[in-house]
């Protein structure tokens, strides 16, 4: 029988080899995808580079399986991967591309005490999802009149995935919706996988609700989307802090573009990051990453109306029928909220 020390030494050595092997597998997968989606190079070049890295990875795996060559092959492969990382890290986001019309204009704001003048608020005239006349306006909002913050969830592929964004409600019936999205170039589509590899710039859609909500309820048909509006519980002070966090990021993106990332900088994780400005912000949860469950998560931690079971609240929050009836009405925001539970932000911090 082998001494315990020898057994544990061999076990640790085997575990180390398995760990390094899994690490190599992860590097190979990431490297192939990073090269395949690399910047704006031609498909032929990207495919060739990805294939070459896949072959290099295969050689590294074979060499790693041979004790005599293991560490020399590993060293060469890691040098190759470091070169790829350096090249990939040199990719810089830009505000100067041939953008799709719906994200071509960057919003920005000027802050003067409690008054925030937002420029380039999107309010397109839609005939279909893809046939529209671009239109923008500027508006000044008084932070002292912020009455509420609504969370909007739009579903199109089952309960686990939703696009989440916020709308800020000001006295007098003014609403400003801000949706965190990808800034796509003309002819470019969205891909969850591409979103991991610096393919899209980050974009904040600052819009009238007749644009960003009505687009989803009235014009998107393939696939159709179901939209829900929930009033978030909280104080006016916390709402103002989150609003100003959004404005600061919007202004920063105008001067310093950033990359969108499917996992770390998407519509829900970015919202969660903005809420961290407030003490007692919602803890990070897997339901933040599985975006469709964000409303349920907020209900569970007391951030949504709790006078109804969540299923009943969700049914009331569904606004498609009301939005389709309101359509181009000037009081679109008021009509879609008819019968919705919720309250104004409290005065307490």
Short mmCIF file of C-alpha atoms in Angstrom, two decimals:
data_model
loop_
_atom_site.label_atom_id
_atom_site.label_comp_id
_atom_site.label_asym_id
_atom_site.label_seq_id
_atom_site.Cartn_x
_atom_site.Cartn_y
_atom_site.Cartn_z
CA UNK A 1 0.00 0.00 0.00
CA UNK A 2 1.39 3.41 -1.01
CA UNK A 3 2.13 5.97 1.72
CA UNK A 4 -0.51 8.75 2.03
CA UNK A 5 2.05 11.44 1.14
CA UNK A 6 2.82 9.74 -2.18
CA UNK A 7 -0.87 9.29 -2.95
CA UNK A 8 -1.70 12.94 -2.28
CA UNK A 9 1.34 14.08 -4.28
CA UNK A 10 0.19 12.11 -7.31
CA UNK A 11 -3.39 13.27 -6.86
CA UNK A 12 -2.28 16.92 -6.70
CA UNK A 13 -0.14 16.45 -9.81
CA UNK A 14 -3.04 14.87 -11.71
CA UNK A 15 -5.42 17.62 -10.57
CA UNK A 16 -2.93 20.24 -11.73
CA UNK A 17 -2.65 18.64 -15.16
CA UNK A 18 -6.46 18.46 -15.48
CA UNK A 19 -6.77 22.12 -14.43
CA UNK A 20 -4.19 23.26 -16.98
CA UNK A 21 -5.87 21.13 -19.63
CA UNK A 22 -9.23 22.79 -18.95
CA UNK A 23 -7.53 26.18 -19.00
CA UNK A 24 -6.05 25.39 -22.41
CA UNK A 25 -9.49 24.34 -23.63
CA UNK A 26 -10.97 27.65 -22.48
CA UNK A 27 -8.14 29.63 -24.10
CA UNK A 28 -8.61 27.71 -27.35
CA UNK A 29 -12.36 28.36 -27.46
CA UNK A 30 -12.03 32.03 -26.62
CA UNK A 31 -9.16 32.56 -29.05
CA UNK A 32 -10.94 30.94 -31.99
CA UNK A 33 -14.08 33.02 -31.43
CA UNK A 34 -12.14 36.24 -30.79
CA UNK A 35 -10.29 35.84 -34.09
CA UNK A 36 -13.40 34.80 -36.00
CA UNK A 37 -15.22 37.96 -34.85
CA UNK A 38 -12.12 40.15 -34.97
CA UNK A 39 -12.94 43.78 -35.69
CA UNK A 40 -13.93 44.64 -39.28
CA UNK A 41 -11.56 42.37 -41.18
CA UNK A 42 -12.79 40.28 -44.11
CA UNK A 43 -14.52 36.97 -43.45
CA UNK A 44 -11.77 35.09 -45.31
CA UNK A 45 -9.01 36.61 -43.14
CA UNK A 46 -10.93 36.08 -39.91
CA UNK A 47 -11.74 32.47 -40.80
CA UNK A 48 -8.10 31.81 -41.71
CA UNK A 49 -6.80 33.29 -38.44
CA UNK A 50 -9.36 31.37 -36.38
CA UNK A 51 -8.46 28.12 -38.17
CA UNK A 52 -4.74 28.71 -37.62
CA UNK A 53 -5.30 29.31 -33.90
CA UNK A 54 -7.45 26.18 -33.68
CA UNK A 55 -4.61 24.14 -35.24
CA UNK A 56 -2.09 25.72 -32.86
CA UNK A 57 -4.39 24.81 -29.97
CA UNK A 58 -4.63 21.22 -31.19
CA UNK A 59 -0.84 20.99 -31.37
CA UNK A 60 -0.64 22.42 -27.86
CA UNK A 61 -3.07 19.78 -26.57
CA UNK A 62 -1.10 16.96 -28.18
CA UNK A 63 2.19 18.35 -26.87
CA UNK A 64 0.73 18.82 -23.39
CA UNK A 65 -0.22 15.13 -23.35
CA UNK A 66 3.45 14.18 -23.87
CA UNK A 67 5.43 14.66 -20.62
CA UNK A 68 8.69 15.27 -22.48
CA UNK A 69 7.24 18.25 -24.43
CA UNK A 70 4.56 19.40 -22.02
CA UNK A 71 6.07 22.55 -20.54
CA UNK A 72 7.89 23.72 -23.66
CA UNK A 73 4.70 23.46 -25.72
CA UNK A 74 2.74 25.19 -22.97
CA UNK A 75 5.23 28.08 -22.84
CA UNK A 76 5.09 28.64 -26.62
CA UNK A 77 1.29 28.46 -26.64
CA UNK A 78 0.98 30.98 -23.81
CA UNK A 79 3.27 33.38 -25.67
CA UNK A 80 0.99 33.02 -28.72
CA UNK A 81 -2.07 33.66 -26.55
CA UNK A 82 -0.42 36.73 -24.97
CA UNK A 83 0.16 38.14 -28.46
CA UNK A 84 -3.50 37.53 -29.32
CA UNK A 85 -4.61 39.24 -26.09
CA UNK A 86 -2.41 42.24 -26.86
CA UNK A 87 -3.80 42.51 -30.38
CA UNK A 88 -7.39 42.08 -29.22
CA UNK A 89 -6.97 44.61 -26.39
CA UNK A 90 -5.83 47.21 -28.90
CA UNK A 91 -9.34 47.34 -30.40
CA UNK A 92 -10.84 50.71 -29.51
CA UNK A 93 -14.53 51.68 -29.56
CA UNK A 94 -15.52 54.52 -31.86
CA UNK A 95 -18.29 57.05 -32.36
CA UNK A 96 -17.40 57.38 -36.05
CA UNK A 97 -18.97 54.52 -37.97
CA UNK A 98 -21.77 54.14 -40.49
CA UNK A 99 -24.51 53.70 -37.89
CA UNK A 100 -28.02 52.42 -38.33
CA UNK A 101 -30.44 55.38 -38.39
CA UNK A 102 -32.09 54.51 -35.05
CA UNK A 103 -28.77 54.88 -33.18
CA UNK A 104 -27.03 57.45 -35.39
CA UNK A 105 -27.52 60.45 -33.07
CA UNK A 106 -25.94 60.54 -29.63
CA UNK A 107 -27.97 62.07 -26.79
CA UNK A 108 -26.37 64.36 -24.23
CA UNK A 109 -27.46 66.62 -21.38
CA UNK A 110 -26.57 69.89 -19.70
CA UNK A 111 -26.96 70.02 -15.92
CA UNK A 112 -27.75 73.37 -14.30
CA UNK A 113 -28.49 72.78 -10.63
CA UNK A 114 -31.77 70.86 -10.42
CA UNK A 115 -32.53 71.46 -14.09
CA UNK A 116 -31.32 68.94 -16.64
CA UNK A 117 -31.73 69.77 -20.33
CA UNK A 118 -31.63 66.58 -22.38
CA UNK A 119 -30.77 66.92 -26.07
CA UNK A 120 -31.67 64.51 -28.88
CA UNK A 121 -34.57 62.69 -27.22
CA UNK A 122 -35.67 60.15 -29.82
CA UNK A 123 -39.31 60.25 -30.95
CA UNK A 124 -39.48 58.59 -34.36
CA UNK A 125 -42.59 58.50 -36.52
CA UNK A 126 -43.03 54.77 -37.21
CA UNK A 127 -44.93 53.18 -40.06
CA UNK A 128 -43.36 49.76 -39.46
CA UNK A 129 -40.45 48.62 -37.31
CA UNK A 130 -37.97 49.41 -40.08
CA UNK A 131 -39.84 52.18 -41.91
CA UNK A 132 -39.73 55.39 -39.90
CA UNK A 133 -38.97 59.09 -40.03
CA UNK A 134 -36.25 60.11 -37.54
CA UNK A 135 -37.28 62.86 -35.16
CA UNK A 136 -35.70 64.27 -32.01
CA UNK A 137 -36.46 66.98 -29.49
CA UNK A 138 -34.82 68.66 -26.49
CA UNK A 139 -36.48 69.01 -23.11
CA UNK A 140 -35.61 70.39 -19.68
CA UNK A 141 -36.48 68.29 -16.61
CA UNK A 142 -36.61 69.54 -13.02
CA UNK A 143 -35.12 66.96 -10.67
CA UNK A 144 -37.30 68.27 -7.85
CA UNK A 145 -40.33 67.10 -9.83
CA UNK A 146 -39.23 63.49 -10.28
CA UNK A 147 -42.30 61.53 -9.18
CA UNK A 148 -41.52 57.95 -10.07
CA UNK A 149 -39.25 55.41 -11.71
CA UNK A 150 -40.75 52.60 -13.78
CA UNK A 151 -39.09 49.40 -14.86
CA UNK A 152 -40.11 48.22 -18.32
CA UNK A 153 -39.62 44.58 -19.31
CA UNK A 154 -40.07 43.44 -22.91
CA UNK A 155 -40.27 39.70 -23.72
CA UNK A 156 -40.02 37.98 -27.08
CA UNK A 157 -38.49 34.53 -26.44
CA UNK A 158 -39.90 33.06 -23.26
CA UNK A 159 -39.82 33.99 -19.56
CA UNK A 160 -36.05 33.90 -18.97
CA UNK A 161 -34.97 36.59 -21.45
CA UNK A 162 -36.23 40.17 -21.53
CA UNK A 163 -34.99 43.59 -22.47
CA UNK A 164 -35.11 45.75 -19.35
CA UNK A 165 -35.04 49.53 -19.22
CA UNK A 166 -36.14 52.40 -16.98
CA UNK A 167 -38.48 55.33 -17.48
CA UNK A 168 -38.38 58.40 -15.26
CA UNK A 169 -41.73 60.03 -14.42
CA UNK A 170 -41.85 63.78 -13.78
CA UNK A 171 -44.76 65.89 -12.56
CA UNK A 172 -46.97 67.16 -15.35
CA UNK A 173 -47.03 63.86 -17.25
CA UNK A 174 -43.48 63.97 -18.61
CA UNK A 175 -41.67 60.66 -18.96
CA UNK A 176 -38.11 60.06 -20.13
CA UNK A 177 -37.25 56.47 -21.05
CA UNK A 178 -33.62 55.32 -21.17
CA UNK A 179 -32.81 51.97 -22.74
CA UNK A 180 -29.27 50.55 -22.69
CA UNK A 181 -28.57 48.83 -26.01
CA UNK A 182 -25.97 48.02 -28.67
CA UNK A 183 -25.01 50.65 -31.22
CA UNK A 184 -25.18 48.70 -34.45
CA UNK A 185 -23.71 49.68 -37.77
CA UNK A 186 -25.76 49.82 -40.95
CA UNK A 187 -26.64 46.28 -42.04
CA UNK A 188 -25.45 44.74 -38.75
CA UNK A 189 -27.61 42.42 -36.67
CA UNK A 190 -27.41 41.50 -33.01
CA UNK A 191 -25.67 38.33 -31.87
CA UNK A 192 -25.34 37.30 -28.23
CA UNK A 193 -22.03 35.58 -29.01
CA UNK A 194 -20.63 38.58 -30.89
CA UNK A 195 -21.54 40.71 -27.90
CA UNK A 196 -18.72 39.06 -25.93
CA UNK A 197 -16.07 40.08 -28.48
CA UNK A 198 -16.06 43.88 -28.81
CA UNK A 199 -18.37 43.94 -31.80
CA UNK A 200 -20.77 46.60 -30.58
CA UNK A 201 -20.40 49.99 -28.98
CA UNK A 202 -22.57 50.75 -25.95
CA UNK A 203 -25.55 53.02 -26.65
CA UNK A 204 -28.12 54.68 -24.39
CA UNK A 205 -31.41 55.20 -26.21
CA UNK A 206 -32.92 58.31 -24.60
CA UNK A 207 -36.46 58.42 -25.88
CA UNK A 208 -40.05 59.46 -25.60
CA UNK A 209 -42.19 56.52 -24.46
CA UNK A 210 -44.22 56.90 -27.66
CA UNK A 211 -41.03 55.77 -29.37
CA UNK A 212 -39.28 53.17 -27.26
CA UNK A 213 -42.37 51.49 -25.75
CA UNK A 214 -44.75 51.89 -28.72
CA UNK A 215 -42.11 50.47 -31.05
CA UNK A 216 -42.22 47.24 -29.06
CA UNK A 217 -45.97 47.03 -28.48
CA UNK A 218 -47.31 48.32 -31.80
CA UNK A 219 -44.73 47.72 -34.51
CA UNK A 220 -42.48 44.77 -33.73
CA UNK A 221 -44.14 41.70 -35.20
CA UNK A 222 -41.33 39.23 -35.97
CA UNK A 223 -41.23 38.16 -33.23
CA UNK A 224 -43.89 40.15 -31.34
CA UNK A 225 -42.96 41.54 -27.95
CA UNK A 226 -44.92 41.63 -24.70
CA UNK A 227 -44.23 44.74 -22.63
CA UNK A 228 -44.78 45.18 -18.89
CA UNK A 229 -44.52 48.41 -16.89
CA UNK A 230 -43.78 48.21 -13.14
CA UNK A 231 -43.55 51.13 -10.71
CA UNK A 232 -40.43 50.79 -8.51
CA UNK A 233 -40.69 51.55 -4.80
CA UNK A 234 -38.13 53.95 -3.37
CA UNK A 235 -37.36 57.51 -2.36
CA UNK A 236 -37.20 60.58 -4.58
CA UNK A 237 -33.59 61.14 -3.55
CA UNK A 238 -32.57 57.66 -4.67
CA UNK A 239 -34.44 58.13 -7.95
CA UNK A 240 -32.62 61.41 -8.59
CA UNK A 241 -29.24 59.79 -7.90
CA UNK A 242 -29.93 57.01 -10.41
CA UNK A 243 -31.19 59.52 -13.00
CA UNK A 244 -28.02 61.60 -12.65
CA UNK A 245 -25.88 58.46 -12.90
CA UNK A 246 -27.54 57.77 -16.25
CA UNK A 247 -26.98 61.34 -17.40
CA UNK A 248 -23.30 61.25 -16.46
CA UNK A 249 -22.78 58.03 -18.42
CA UNK A 250 -24.69 59.40 -21.42
CA UNK A 251 -22.45 62.46 -21.48
CA UNK A 252 -19.33 60.33 -21.02
CA UNK A 253 -20.24 58.11 -23.99
CA UNK A 254 -20.50 61.17 -26.21
CA UNK A 255 -16.80 61.89 -25.63
CA UNK A 256 -15.44 58.42 -24.79
CA UNK A 257 -17.26 55.50 -26.43
CA UNK A 258 -17.30 52.15 -24.63
CA UNK A 259 -17.79 48.54 -25.65
CA UNK A 260 -21.02 46.69 -25.01
CA UNK A 261 -20.57 43.25 -23.42
CA UNK A 262 -23.24 40.55 -23.40
CA UNK A 263 -22.46 39.61 -19.79
CA UNK A 264 -20.91 42.57 -18.00
CA UNK A 265 -22.33 45.65 -19.75
CA UNK A 266 -25.80 44.78 -20.95
CA UNK A 267 -29.27 46.20 -20.38
CA UNK A 268 -29.68 44.71 -16.89
CA UNK A 269 -26.16 44.60 -15.44
CA UNK A 270 -25.64 48.23 -16.44
CA UNK A 271 -28.86 49.21 -14.64
CA UNK A 272 -27.70 47.30 -11.57
CA UNK A 273 -24.37 49.16 -11.71
CA UNK A 274 -26.21 52.49 -11.81
CA UNK A 275 -28.31 51.57 -8.76
CA UNK A 276 -25.14 50.99 -6.73
CA UNK A 277 -24.98 54.75 -6.25
CA UNK A 278 -27.64 54.26 -3.56
CA UNK A 279 -27.14 52.59 -0.18
CA UNK A 280 -29.26 49.47 0.14
CA UNK A 281 -29.28 48.82 -3.59
CA UNK A 282 -30.53 45.39 -4.73
CA UNK A 283 -27.88 42.70 -4.26
CA UNK A 284 -26.54 41.05 -7.38
CA UNK A 285 -28.50 37.89 -8.16
CA UNK A 286 -28.62 35.27 -10.88
CA UNK A 287 -32.02 36.77 -11.68
CA UNK A 288 -30.26 39.96 -12.76
CA UNK A 289 -28.28 37.92 -15.29
CA UNK A 290 -31.39 35.96 -16.38
CA UNK A 291 -33.04 39.25 -17.28
CA UNK A 292 -36.57 37.94 -17.65
CA UNK A 293 -36.73 37.31 -13.91
CA UNK A 294 -35.74 40.85 -12.89
CA UNK A 295 -39.35 41.97 -12.14
CA UNK A 296 -39.95 38.86 -10.03
CA UNK A 297 -36.66 39.46 -8.19
CA UNK A 298 -37.56 43.08 -7.41
CA UNK A 299 -40.96 41.91 -6.17
CA UNK A 300 -39.31 39.37 -3.87
CA UNK A 301 -37.07 42.00 -2.25
CA UNK A 302 -39.89 44.50 -1.80
CA UNK A 303 -39.09 46.93 -4.63
CA UNK A 304 -42.43 46.48 -6.42
CA UNK A 305 -46.04 46.76 -5.24
CA UNK A 306 -46.75 43.85 -2.89
CA UNK A 307 -50.51 44.36 -2.42
CA UNK A 308 -51.07 41.72 -5.11
CA UNK A 309 -49.52 38.32 -5.78
CA UNK A 310 -46.80 38.68 -8.39
CA UNK A 311 -48.81 36.83 -11.05
CA UNK A 312 -51.69 39.30 -10.64
CA UNK A 313 -49.30 42.28 -10.65
CA UNK A 314 -47.72 40.98 -13.84
CA UNK A 315 -51.10 40.66 -15.56
CA UNK A 316 -51.94 44.27 -14.69
CA UNK A 317 -48.49 45.45 -15.79
CA UNK A 318 -48.97 44.10 -19.32
CA UNK A 319 -49.53 47.20 -21.48
CA UNK A 320 -49.73 45.94 -25.08
CA UNK A 321 -53.50 46.28 -25.44
CA UNK A 322 -53.56 49.76 -23.91
CA UNK A 323 -50.54 50.87 -25.96
CA UNK A 324 -52.13 49.70 -29.20
CA UNK A 325 -55.32 51.58 -28.32
CA UNK A 326 -53.41 54.75 -27.35
CA UNK A 327 -51.07 54.57 -30.38
CA UNK A 328 -50.15 58.15 -31.36
CA UNK A 329 -52.08 59.87 -28.56
CA UNK A 330 -50.29 62.77 -26.89
CA UNK A 331 -51.11 61.23 -23.48
CA UNK A 332 -49.77 57.80 -24.50
CA UNK A 333 -47.84 57.44 -21.21
CA UNK A 334 -50.94 58.16 -19.12
CA UNK A 335 -53.13 55.76 -21.08
CA UNK A 336 -50.78 52.78 -20.85
CA UNK A 337 -50.62 53.24 -17.06
CA UNK A 338 -54.38 53.26 -16.54
CA UNK A 339 -55.14 50.85 -13.69
CA UNK A 340 -51.52 50.11 -12.88
CA UNK A 341 -50.69 49.81 -9.17
CA UNK A 342 -47.86 51.91 -7.80
CA UNK A 343 -47.15 55.17 -6.04
CA UNK A 344 -45.03 58.26 -6.23
CA UNK A 345 -41.50 58.14 -4.89
CA UNK A 346 -41.41 58.77 -1.16
CA UNK A 347 -39.84 61.90 0.28
CA UNK A 348 -37.67 59.95 2.74
CA UNK A 349 -34.11 59.15 1.61
#
